[in-house]
């Protein structure tokens, strides 16, 4: 049984460890993500959630363990190849291209799916024109999907945080990911916006067939949309299971009580 | 502005550019030729610094390499002047790319220092005595003035060599600006800005930042090298001391005053660095650079986003009023 789930996993995180000097940010963390699932990743501040994301997108180097996406290990892939492999992400502290418009930001998300280089761009070969209009079409569709049409031509740094978060989501989707990493997409959103976000995430999975790994402190959101929840504390995995199992897990209760006082 | 109005303005500008050498003196024509030369150099520096965020305090070095490539090819190898322009571009493309590779490890002010080192050492490298056979050492190289081609004469178009040089520079500038505009308005241009704005996210979006940064260096140096070759042909002379670090700093002044990350800004900046020193000189023979400094502070104070930014803002205001 364990064998068959492992074979079907889209992402396998295998005994991953990361240290920063004396701090153990991740300690022997393992879990699998099956295709077409929404997996919630929870844990108190400093638990290592963002560190794990950064390992997945190759911004950080793992000290030990392995990360396998599809059939291949990510540990030797340069970070600019991750998007082309099908892993998209958003950032906890927004990392948009501040001087550019919403449309251009989303179009950059499509960069890894485009081919043209310096010479063909300078000469504006017909293929470049086709590539550009396909990218524009794609970006406009995503802008529509995330309700950003009214601000498409605005400079992104002039927009409120909630809107910027949606731009990041659109940008991540523009790379046609198979796996989408969302780092606290609900932070800074009001109650109503969180509700909408939950529906949007579900729709991304159901309609676009994207597998989602969701880091979130907003418990209602994680527990209501995740198929599987993984809990970290001080870099260790302390629990894994359905939302109900994890919510009731004594170590999880302990970790959250501990961090509350 | 409506589409028709902007097309109208563009057509008027083109006509003005074409008529210019027939209505002003030969000396003014020569000055405008230099404006075109500087505009190409500034567009090159703007691609690197304005769009890609890599500061260069040494672009005068690439201008010098371009100028010497043209001079050596013409003087020692007898190449036709027009052929030296693409050759200088190619040499500087390679030189810039190679310089850009180690520069990948440097950011911000550290990169500024490395490029400063390049710019400050170039005049002395050009004087290097083992190269004297080619470079002419301290004396430099004198270049023959290109004459207007015979076919123009046969077609009944009479012009002197200053006018012809102007049109030659205008053609090269037009080609370089169209190529630059194409380069910057698509996938590559977006990637260059993305690296400047947020390099981590840029890489996460699949942009090969190391490759783009070194190619940006190469392309930038290529533009500046083309400008250097044209400049050498226009002034008919190259010597090491025409390419001091001051030239590099003036280029940087040009892109900031003209407008960072703006294509038209290169042209405004070129007008500034060509004509403001002259105006300053007319105002005070004793302290022209102090007057230049005042102009500079005035421009930066009144137009904090460069001339291009100010023009854009005026156009927006003008359109809004038009719409009401
Ligand atoms: N680049 C870094 N250098 C040094 N220490 C780091 C670095 N990145 C993360 N850490 C440390 O690793 C630990 C895990 O941090 P991480 O950001 O992964 O936590 P997190 O679970 O995302 O927390 P939060 O919920 O607050 O975002 C923390 O102790 C943090 O200080
Ligand atoms: Mg985090």
Coordinates of C-alpha atoms and ligand atoms in Angstrom, one line a residue:
Chain A
X1 CA 0.0 0.0 0.0
X2 CA 2.8 2.4 1.0
X3 CA 4.6 1.4 -2.1
X4 CA 1.8 2.3 -4.4
X5 CA 1.1 5.7 -2.9
X6 CA 4.9 6.5 -3.2
X7 CA 4.8 5.5 -6.9
X8 CA 1.9 7.8 -7.5
X9 CA 3.3 10.8 -5.6
X10 CA 3.9 14.0 -7.5
X11 CA 6.3 15.3 -4.9
X12 CA 8.3 13.4 -2.5
X13 CA 10.1 15.2 0.3
X14 CA 12.6 12.7 1.7
X15 CA 14.4 13.1 5.1
X16 CA 15.2 16.8 4.3
X17 CA 17.4 18.7 6.7
X18 CA 18.5 22.3 6.6
X19 CA 20.6 24.2 9.2
X20 CA 21.6 27.9 9.4
X21 CA 24.6 28.0 11.7
X22 CA 23.3 26.7 15.0
X23 CA 19.6 26.8 14.0
X24 CA 18.0 23.6 12.7
X25 CA 15.4 25.0 10.3
X26 CA 14.3 21.5 9.0
X27 CA 15.1 18.3 10.7
X28 CA 14.5 15.0 8.8
X29 CA 11.2 16.0 7.2
X30 CA 9.5 13.6 4.9
X31 CA 6.1 13.5 3.3
X32 CA 4.5 12.9 -0.1
X33 CA 2.1 15.0 -2.1
X34 CA -0.3 13.0 -4.4
X35 CA -1.4 14.6 -7.7
X36 CA -4.5 16.7 -7.6
X37 CA -4.5 17.2 -3.9
X38 CA -4.5 20.2 -1.7
X39 CA -1.9 19.7 1.1
X40 CA -1.8 22.1 4.0
X41 CA 1.5 22.8 5.7
X42 CA 1.0 24.3 9.1
X43 CA 3.2 25.1 12.1
X44 CA 4.0 28.0 14.5
X45 CA 6.3 30.9 13.5
X46 CA 9.7 29.7 12.7
X47 CA 8.7 26.1 12.2
X48 CA 10.4 25.9 8.9
X49 CA 7.6 26.1 6.4
X50 CA 9.1 28.8 4.2
X51 CA 12.5 27.1 4.4
X52 CA 10.9 24.0 2.9
X53 CA 9.4 26.1 0.1
X54 CA 12.7 27.7 -0.5
X55 CA 14.3 24.2 -0.8
X56 CA 11.6 23.2 -3.3
X57 CA 12.3 26.3 -5.4
X58 CA 16.1 25.8 -5.0
X59 CA 16.6 29.1 -3.3
X60 CA 18.1 27.2 -0.4
X61 CA 20.3 24.2 -0.6
X62 CA 19.3 21.1 1.5
X63 CA 22.0 19.8 3.8
X64 CA 20.6 16.3 3.6
X65 CA 17.8 14.3 2.2
X66 CA 16.2 14.5 -1.2
X67 CA 13.4 16.1 -3.0
X68 CA 11.8 14.2 -5.9
X69 CA 9.4 15.9 -8.3
X70 CA 7.8 13.5 -10.7
X71 CA 10.6 11.2 -11.5
X72 CA 13.5 13.5 -10.9
X73 CA 15.5 14.8 -8.0
X74 CA 15.5 18.6 -7.7
X75 CA 18.7 18.9 -5.9
X76 CA 20.8 19.4 -9.0
X77 CA 18.4 21.5 -10.9
X78 CA 19.4 25.2 -11.1
X79 CA 16.7 27.5 -9.6
X80 CA 15.8 29.1 -12.9
X81 CA 14.7 25.7 -14.3
X82 CA 12.2 25.0 -11.5
X83 CA 9.4 27.0 -13.2
X84 CA 9.8 25.1 -16.5
X85 CA 9.6 21.8 -14.6
X86 CA 6.1 22.8 -13.4
X87 CA 6.6 24.2 -9.9
X88 CA 5.1 27.7 -9.4
X89 CA 5.1 29.7 -6.2
X90 CA 4.0 32.8 -4.4
X91 CA 6.1 34.5 -1.6
X92 CA 5.2 35.1 2.0
X93 CA 6.4 38.7 1.8
X94 CA 5.3 39.7 -1.7
X95 CA 8.0 39.6 -4.3
X96 CA 6.4 41.4 -7.2
X97 CA 8.2 43.4 -9.9
X98 CA 7.2 46.7 -8.3
X99 CA 7.7 49.1 -11.2
X100 CA 5.9 47.0 -13.8
X101 CA 2.2 46.9 -14.5
X102 CA -0.1 44.0 -13.4
X103 CA -0.2 42.7 -16.9
X104 CA 3.6 42.7 -17.3
X105 CA 4.0 41.0 -13.9
X106 CA 1.7 38.2 -15.0
X107 CA 3.4 37.9 -18.4
X108 CA 6.7 37.4 -16.6
X109 CA 5.1 34.4 -15.0
X110 CA 4.8 32.9 -18.5
X111 CA 8.5 33.5 -19.2
X112 CA 9.5 29.9 -18.7
X113 CA 6.9 28.8 -21.4
X114 CA 8.3 31.2 -24.0
X115 CA 11.3 30.6 -26.2
X116 CA 12.4 33.8 -27.9
X117 CA 15.9 35.2 -27.1
X118 CA 17.9 38.4 -27.5
X119 CA 18.4 38.1 -31.3
X120 CA 14.9 37.1 -32.2
X121 CA 13.5 39.8 -30.0
X122 CA 15.7 42.5 -31.4
X123 CA 14.7 41.6 -34.9
X124 CA 11.1 41.0 -33.8
X125 CA 10.8 37.9 -35.9
X126 CA 7.2 36.7 -36.6
X127 CA 7.6 33.9 -34.1
X128 CA 8.2 36.6 -31.4
X129 CA 5.0 38.4 -32.3
X130 CA 3.1 35.1 -32.0
X131 CA 4.7 34.2 -28.8
X132 CA 4.0 37.6 -27.3
X133 CA 0.3 37.6 -28.3
X134 CA -0.1 34.1 -26.9
X135 CA 1.4 35.2 -23.6
X136 CA -0.7 38.3 -23.6
X137 CA -3.8 36.2 -24.1
X138 CA -2.8 33.8 -21.3
X139 CA -2.1 36.7 -18.9
X140 CA -5.4 38.4 -19.7
X141 CA -7.3 35.3 -19.1
X142 CA -5.7 34.9 -15.7
X143 CA -6.2 38.5 -14.9
X144 CA -9.9 38.0 -15.7
X145 CA -10.0 34.8 -13.6
X146 CA -8.6 36.6 -10.5
X147 CA -10.7 39.7 -10.9
X148 CA -7.8 42.0 -11.7
X149 CA -9.2 43.4 -15.0
X150 CA -9.8 46.9 -13.6
X151 CA -6.2 47.3 -12.5
X152 CA -4.4 45.4 -15.3
X153 CA -2.6 48.5 -16.6
X154 CA -1.7 49.9 -13.1
X155 CA 1.8 49.9 -11.6
X156 CA 1.7 47.0 -9.2
X157 CA 3.4 48.7 -6.3
X158 CA 0.6 51.3 -6.2
X159 CA -2.0 48.6 -5.4
X160 CA -3.3 47.5 -2.0
X161 CA -1.7 44.4 -0.5
X162 CA -4.8 42.2 -1.0
X163 CA -4.7 43.0 -4.7
X164 CA -1.0 42.4 -4.9
X165 CA -1.5 39.0 -3.5
X166 CA -3.9 38.1 -6.3
X167 CA -1.4 39.4 -8.8
X168 CA 1.2 37.0 -7.3
X169 CA -1.2 34.2 -7.6
X170 CA -1.9 35.1 -11.3
X171 CA 1.8 35.4 -12.0
X172 CA 2.4 31.9 -10.4
X173 CA -0.4 30.4 -12.5
X174 CA 0.9 31.9 -15.7
X175 CA 3.7 29.4 -15.7
X176 CA 1.2 26.6 -16.1
X177 CA 2.4 24.8 -13.0
X178 CA 1.6 21.2 -12.1
X179 CA 2.5 22.0 -8.5
X180 CA 1.7 25.4 -6.9
X181 CA 3.3 26.5 -3.6
X182 CA 1.3 29.1 -1.8
X183 CA 3.1 30.8 1.2
X184 CA 0.5 32.4 3.4
X185 CA -1.9 33.6 0.7
X186 CA -4.5 34.7 3.2
X187 CA -2.3 36.9 5.4
X188 CA -3.4 40.5 5.3
X189 CA -6.8 39.6 3.8
X190 CA -10.1 40.4 5.5
X191 CA -12.7 37.8 6.4
X192 CA -14.6 38.0 3.1
X193 CA -11.5 37.9 1.0
X194 CA -10.3 34.8 2.8
X195 CA -13.6 33.1 1.9
X196 CA -13.2 34.0 -1.8
X197 CA -9.5 32.8 -1.7
X198 CA -10.6 29.4 -0.4
X199 CA -13.0 29.1 -3.4
X200 CA -10.3 30.2 -5.8
X201 CA -7.8 27.7 -4.5
X202 CA -10.3 24.9 -4.9
X203 CA -11.1 26.1 -8.4
X204 CA -7.4 26.1 -9.3
X205 CA -7.2 22.5 -8.3
X206 CA -10.5 21.4 -9.8
X207 CA -10.6 23.4 -13.1
X208 CA -6.9 23.7 -13.9
X209 CA -5.8 20.4 -12.4
X210 CA -3.1 22.0 -10.3
X211 CA -1.7 20.3 -7.1
X212 CA -1.4 22.7 -4.3
X213 CA 0.9 22.9 -1.3
X214 CA -0.5 25.5 1.0
X215 CA 1.3 27.2 3.9
X216 CA -1.2 29.0 6.1
X217 CA -1.7 30.3 9.6
X218 CA -5.4 30.8 8.9
X219 CA -6.7 27.5 10.4
X220 CA -10.2 27.7 9.1
X221 CA -9.0 28.1 5.6
X222 CA -6.4 25.2 5.7
X223 CA -8.7 22.8 7.5
X224 CA -11.6 23.5 5.2
X225 CA -9.9 23.0 1.9
X226 CA -7.0 20.6 2.5
X227 CA -7.1 16.9 1.7
X228 CA -4.0 16.2 3.8
X229 CA -2.3 18.4 6.5
X230 CA 1.3 18.2 7.5
X231 CA 2.3 19.9 10.8
X232 CA 5.9 21.1 11.5
X233 CA 7.3 22.5 14.7
X234 CA 11.0 23.5 15.2
X235 CA 11.8 22.0 11.9
X236 CA 10.4 18.6 12.7
X237 CA 7.3 16.9 11.3
X238 CA 5.0 16.4 14.3
X239 CA 1.9 15.2 12.6
X240 CA 0.3 14.3 9.3
X241 CA -3.2 13.2 8.4
X242 CA -6.7 14.5 7.5
X243 CA -7.6 17.9 8.9
X244 CA -9.5 16.4 11.7
X245 CA -6.7 14.0 12.7
X246 CA -4.1 16.8 12.7
X247 CA -6.4 19.2 14.6
X248 CA -6.8 16.7 17.4
X249 CA -3.2 15.5 17.5
X250 CA -1.8 16.2 20.9
X251 CA 1.6 17.5 19.7
X252 CA -0.1 19.9 17.4
X253 CA -2.3 21.2 20.2
X254 CA 0.8 21.4 22.4
X255 CA 2.7 23.3 19.7
X256 CA 0.0 25.9 19.1
X257 CA -0.7 26.3 22.9
X258 CA 3.0 26.7 23.4
X259 CA 3.3 29.3 20.8
X260 CA 0.3 31.2 22.1
X261 CA 1.9 32.0 25.4
Chain B
X1 CA -2.7 62.0 -27.2
X2 CA -4.8 60.2 -29.7
X3 CA -3.1 57.8 -32.1
X4 CA -3.5 60.2 -35.0
X5 CA -1.9 63.0 -33.1
X6 CA 1.1 60.9 -32.1
X7 CA 1.6 59.7 -35.6
X8 CA 1.4 63.4 -36.7
X9 CA 4.1 64.4 -34.2
X10 CA 6.3 61.5 -35.2
X11 CA 6.1 62.4 -38.9
X12 CA 6.9 66.1 -38.1
X13 CA 9.9 64.9 -36.0
X14 CA 11.2 62.8 -38.9
X15 CA 10.8 65.6 -41.4
X16 CA 12.6 68.0 -39.0
X17 CA 15.5 65.5 -38.6
X18 CA 15.8 65.1 -42.3
X19 CA 15.8 68.9 -43.0
X20 CA 18.0 69.8 -40.1
X21 CA 21.4 69.7 -41.9
X22 CA 20.1 71.9 -44.7
X23 CA 19.0 74.7 -42.4
X24 CA 21.7 74.9 -39.8
X25 CA 25.5 75.6 -40.2
X26 CA 28.0 72.8 -40.9
X27 CA 29.3 73.1 -37.3
X28 CA 25.8 72.7 -35.9
X29 CA 25.2 69.7 -38.2
X30 CA 28.4 68.2 -36.7
X31 CA 27.1 68.9 -33.2
X32 CA 23.8 67.1 -34.0
X33 CA 25.8 64.2 -35.4
X34 CA 27.5 63.9 -32.0
X35 CA 24.0 64.1 -30.4
X36 CA 23.1 61.0 -32.4
X37 CA 26.3 59.3 -31.4
X38 CA 25.8 60.0 -27.7
X39 CA 22.2 58.9 -28.0
X40 CA 23.3 55.4 -29.1
X41 CA 25.9 55.2 -26.3
X42 CA 23.3 56.3 -23.7
X43 CA 20.7 53.8 -25.0
X44 CA 23.4 51.2 -24.5
X45 CA 24.1 52.3 -20.9
X46 CA 20.4 52.6 -20.2
X47 CA 19.9 49.0 -21.2
X48 CA 22.4 48.0 -18.6
X49 CA 21.9 50.5 -15.8
X50 CA 18.3 51.8 -16.3
X51 CA 16.6 48.5 -17.4
X52 CA 18.8 45.9 -15.8
X53 CA 19.9 47.8 -12.7
X54 CA 23.7 47.1 -13.1
X55 CA 25.6 50.4 -12.5
X56 CA 28.5 51.1 -14.8
X57 CA 30.9 53.9 -14.1
X58 CA 33.2 52.8 -16.9
X59 CA 31.2 52.8 -20.2
X60 CA 33.7 55.2 -21.6
X61 CA 36.0 52.2 -21.9
X62 CA 33.6 50.5 -24.4
X63 CA 33.2 53.7 -26.3
X64 CA 37.0 53.9 -26.5
X65 CA 37.3 50.3 -27.7
X66 CA 34.7 51.0 -30.4
X67 CA 36.4 54.2 -31.5
X68 CA 39.8 52.5 -31.6
X69 CA 38.4 49.4 -33.5
X70 CA 37.1 51.8 -36.1
X71 CA 40.3 53.9 -36.3
X72 CA 42.6 50.9 -36.5
X73 CA 40.5 49.1 -39.1
X74 CA 40.4 52.2 -41.3
X75 CA 44.0 53.5 -40.7
X76 CA 46.0 50.3 -40.6
X77 CA 43.8 47.9 -42.6
X78 CA 42.2 50.2 -45.0
X79 CA 38.6 49.1 -44.2
X80 CA 35.8 51.3 -45.4
X81 CA 34.4 53.5 -42.7
X82 CA 30.9 52.1 -42.8
X83 CA 32.2 48.5 -42.2
X84 CA 34.0 49.6 -39.0
X85 CA 30.7 50.3 -37.2
X86 CA 29.3 46.8 -37.1
X87 CA 32.9 45.5 -36.5
X88 CA 33.2 47.8 -33.4
X89 CA 29.8 46.6 -32.3
X90 CA 30.9 43.0 -32.5
X91 CA 34.2 43.6 -30.7
X92 CA 32.4 45.4 -27.9
X93 CA 29.7 42.8 -27.7
X94 CA 32.3 40.2 -26.9
X95 CA 34.3 42.5 -24.6
X96 CA 31.2 43.5 -22.7
X97 CA 30.0 39.9 -22.3
X98 CA 33.4 38.8 -21.0
X99 CA 33.5 41.7 -18.6
X100 CA 30.0 40.9 -17.5
X101 CA 30.8 37.3 -16.5
X102 CA 33.0 38.1 -13.5
X103 CA 30.8 41.1 -12.8
X104 CA 28.0 38.7 -12.0
X105 CA 29.5 38.2 -8.6
X106 CA 29.3 41.9 -7.8
X107 CA 26.3 44.0 -7.0
X108 CA 25.4 47.6 -6.7
X109 CA 28.3 49.8 -5.6
X110 CA 30.8 47.0 -5.9
X111 CA 30.0 46.6 -9.5
X112 CA 30.2 50.4 -9.8
X113 CA 33.8 50.1 -8.5
X114 CA 34.8 47.3 -10.8
X115 CA 33.5 49.3 -13.9
X116 CA 35.2 52.4 -12.5
X117 CA 38.4 50.5 -12.5
X118 CA 37.9 49.6 -16.2
X119 CA 37.0 53.1 -17.2
X120 CA 39.9 54.7 -15.3
X121 CA 42.5 52.3 -16.7
X122 CA 41.4 52.4 -20.3
X123 CA 43.4 55.6 -21.4
X124 CA 46.6 54.1 -20.0
X125 CA 46.0 50.7 -21.7
X126 CA 45.6 52.6 -25.0
X127 CA 49.0 54.2 -24.5
X128 CA 50.6 50.8 -23.8
X129 CA 53.8 50.9 -25.8
X130 CA 53.6 47.3 -27.2
X131 CA 50.3 48.3 -28.8
X132 CA 51.7 51.5 -30.2
X133 CA 52.1 50.0 -33.6
X134 CA 48.3 49.7 -33.8
X135 CA 47.0 52.5 -31.5
X136 CA 49.5 55.2 -32.3
X137 CA 50.3 55.6 -28.6
X138 CA 49.8 59.0 -27.1
X139 CA 49.5 60.6 -30.5
X140 CA 46.4 58.5 -31.4
X141 CA 45.2 58.1 -35.0
X142 CA 43.9 60.6 -37.5
X143 CA 41.1 59.3 -39.7
X144 CA 40.2 60.6 -43.2
X145 CA 36.9 62.3 -43.5
X146 CA 34.3 60.1 -45.3
X147 CA 33.0 61.7 -48.5
X148 CA 29.3 61.4 -49.5
X149 CA 29.0 58.3 -51.7
X150 CA 29.0 58.8 -55.5
X151 CA 25.5 57.5 -56.0
X152 CA 24.1 60.5 -54.2
X153 CA 25.9 62.8 -56.5
X154 CA 24.7 60.9 -59.5
X155 CA 21.1 61.1 -58.2
X156 CA 21.5 64.9 -58.1
X157 CA 21.6 65.1 -54.3
X158 CA 24.4 67.5 -53.4
X159 CA 25.7 67.5 -49.8
X160 CA 29.0 68.1 -48.1
X161 CA 30.7 65.6 -45.9
X162 CA 29.3 67.0 -42.6
X163 CA 25.8 66.6 -43.9
X164 CA 26.5 63.1 -45.2
X165 CA 28.0 62.1 -41.8
X166 CA 24.9 63.4 -40.1
X167 CA 22.7 61.2 -42.3
X168 CA 25.0 58.2 -41.9
X169 CA 24.8 58.6 -38.1
X170 CA 21.0 59.2 -38.3
X171 CA 20.6 55.9 -40.2
X172 CA 22.7 53.9 -37.7
X173 CA 20.9 55.6 -34.8
X174 CA 17.5 54.7 -36.3
X175 CA 18.5 51.1 -36.8
X176 CA 19.9 50.8 -33.2
X177 CA 16.9 52.5 -31.7
X178 CA 14.4 50.2 -33.5
X179 CA 16.5 47.1 -32.5
X180 CA 16.6 48.4 -28.9
X181 CA 12.9 49.2 -28.8
X182 CA 12.1 45.7 -30.1
X183 CA 14.5 44.1 -27.6
X184 CA 13.0 46.0 -24.7
X185 CA 9.3 45.7 -25.4
X186 CA 9.0 41.9 -25.3
X187 CA 10.1 38.9 -23.3
X188 CA 13.7 40.0 -22.9
X189 CA 12.9 43.5 -21.8
X190 CA 10.5 42.3 -19.2
X191 CA 13.1 39.8 -17.9
X192 CA 15.7 42.6 -17.7
X193 CA 13.4 44.8 -15.6
X194 CA 12.3 41.8 -13.5
X195 CA 15.9 41.1 -12.5
X196 CA 16.4 44.7 -11.5
X197 CA 13.1 44.9 -9.5
X198 CA 13.3 41.5 -7.7
X199 CA 16.0 39.1 -8.7
X200 CA 14.9 36.2 -6.6
X201 CA 11.4 36.2 -7.9
X202 CA 12.8 36.7 -11.4
X203 CA 14.7 33.4 -11.1
X204 CA 11.7 31.7 -9.6
X205 CA 9.8 32.7 -12.7
X206 CA 12.4 30.9 -14.8
X207 CA 14.7 33.8 -15.8
X208 CA 18.3 32.7 -16.1
X209 CA 19.6 35.8 -14.3
X210 CA 23.3 35.1 -14.9
X211 CA 22.8 34.7 -18.6
X212 CA 20.6 37.7 -19.0
X213 CA 22.9 39.9 -16.9
X214 CA 25.9 39.1 -18.9
X215 CA 24.1 39.4 -22.2
X216 CA 22.8 42.7 -21.1
X217 CA 26.4 43.7 -20.4
X218 CA 27.4 42.6 -23.9
X219 CA 24.5 44.3 -25.7
X220 CA 25.1 47.5 -23.7
X221 CA 28.8 47.5 -24.6
X222 CA 27.9 46.8 -28.2
X223 CA 25.7 49.9 -28.4
X224 CA 28.4 52.0 -26.8
X225 CA 31.0 50.5 -29.1
X226 CA 28.9 51.4 -32.2
X227 CA 28.6 54.9 -30.8
X228 CA 32.4 55.0 -30.3
X229 CA 33.1 54.0 -33.8
X230 CA 30.6 56.6 -35.2
X231 CA 32.1 59.2 -32.9
X232 CA 35.6 58.5 -34.1
X233 CA 34.5 58.8 -37.7
X234 CA 32.7 62.0 -37.0
X235 CA 35.6 63.7 -35.1
X236 CA 38.2 62.1 -37.4
X237 CA 40.6 61.5 -34.6
X238 CA 41.1 59.1 -31.7
X239 CA 43.6 59.6 -28.8
X240 CA 43.7 58.0 -25.3
X241 CA 42.9 61.2 -23.5
X242 CA 39.6 61.7 -25.3
X243 CA 38.3 58.7 -23.3
X244 CA 39.1 59.5 -19.7
X245 CA 36.8 58.5 -16.8
X246 CA 35.1 61.8 -17.2
X247 CA 33.4 60.5 -20.4
X248 CA 32.0 57.5 -18.4
X249 CA 30.6 59.9 -15.8
X250 CA 29.1 62.1 -18.4
X251 CA 27.3 59.1 -19.9
X252 CA 25.9 58.3 -16.5
X253 CA 24.8 61.9 -16.1
X254 CA 23.1 61.6 -19.5
X255 CA 21.0 58.6 -18.7
X256 CA 19.9 60.0 -15.4
X257 CA 19.0 63.4 -16.7
X258 CA 17.4 61.9 -19.8
X259 CA 15.4 59.4 -17.9
X260 CA 16.4 56.0 -16.5
X261 CA 14.8 52.9 -18.3
X262 CA 13.5 55.1 -21.1
X263 CA 14.3 54.8 -24.7
X264 CA 13.5 58.4 -25.6
X265 CA 15.5 59.4 -22.5
X266 CA 18.7 58.5 -24.3
X267 CA 18.0 61.2 -26.9
X268 CA 17.2 63.8 -24.3
X269 CA 20.3 62.9 -22.3
X270 CA 22.4 63.2 -25.5
X271 CA 21.1 66.7 -26.2
X272 CA 21.9 67.6 -22.6
X273 CA 25.5 66.3 -22.6
X274 CA 26.2 67.8 -26.0
X275 CA 24.7 71.3 -25.6
X276 CA 24.6 72.2 -21.9
X277 CA 28.4 72.3 -21.6
X278 CA 28.4 74.7 -24.6
X279 CA 25.7 76.9 -23.1
X280 CA 27.6 76.9 -19.8
X281 CA 30.7 77.9 -21.6
X282 CA 28.9 80.9 -23.2
X283 CA 27.6 82.0 -19.8
X284 CA 30.9 81.9 -18.0
X285 CA 34.3 81.3 -19.6
X286 CA 35.8 81.3 -16.1
X287 CA 33.7 78.5 -14.5
X288 CA 31.8 76.6 -17.1
X289 CA 31.6 73.4 -15.0
X290 CA 30.1 75.3 -12.1
X291 CA 27.4 76.6 -14.4
X292 CA 27.0 73.0 -15.8
X293 CA 26.6 71.8 -12.2
X294 CA 23.8 74.4 -11.6
X295 CA 22.0 73.2 -14.8
X296 CA 22.4 69.6 -13.6
X297 CA 21.0 70.3 -10.1
X298 CA 18.2 72.3 -11.7
X299 CA 17.2 69.4 -14.1
X300 CA 17.4 66.8 -11.4
X301 CA 15.3 69.0 -9.0
X302 CA 12.7 69.9 -11.6
X303 CA 12.5 66.6 -13.3
X304 CA 13.2 63.9 -10.8
X305 CA 12.3 61.1 -13.2
X306 CA 14.4 62.6 -16.0
X307 CA 13.3 64.6 -19.0
X308 CA 11.5 61.5 -20.4
X309 CA 9.5 61.2 -17.2
X310 CA 8.5 64.9 -17.3
X311 CA 7.5 64.7 -20.9
X312 CA 5.4 61.6 -20.1
X313 CA 3.7 63.5 -17.3
X314 CA 3.0 66.5 -19.5
X315 CA 1.5 64.2 -22.2
X316 CA -0.8 62.6 -19.7
X317 CA -2.0 66.0 -18.4
X318 CA -2.4 67.2 -22.0
X319 CA -4.5 64.1 -22.9
X320 CA -6.7 64.5 -19.9
X321 CA -7.4 68.1 -20.7
X322 CA -8.1 67.0 -24.3
X323 CA -10.6 64.4 -23.2
X324 CA -12.6 66.9 -21.1
Ligands
LIG1 N1 18.2 32.7 5.3 C1 18.2 32.3 6.7 N2 19.3 32.5 7.4 C2 19.3 32.2 8.7 N3 18.2 31.6 9.4 C3 17.1 31.4 8.6 C4 17.0 31.8 7.2 N4 15.8 31.4 6.8 C5 15.1 30.9 7.8 N5 15.9 30.9 8.9 C6 15.5 30.4 10.3 O1 15.0 29.1 10.1 C7 13.8 28.9 10.9 C8 12.6 28.6 10.1 O2 12.2 29.8 9.4 P1 11.0 29.8 8.4 O3 11.0 31.1 7.7 O4 11.1 28.6 7.5 O5 9.7 29.6 9.3 P2 8.2 29.6 8.9 O6 7.7 28.4 9.3 O7 8.0 30.0 7.5 O8 7.7 30.8 9.9 P3 6.6 31.9 9.6 O9 5.3 31.3 9.9 O10 6.9 32.9 10.6 O11 6.7 32.4 8.3 C9 13.7 30.2 11.7 O12 14.3 30.0 13.0 C10 14.4 31.2 10.9 O13 15.0 32.2 11.7
LIG2 MG1 7.2 31.6 6.5

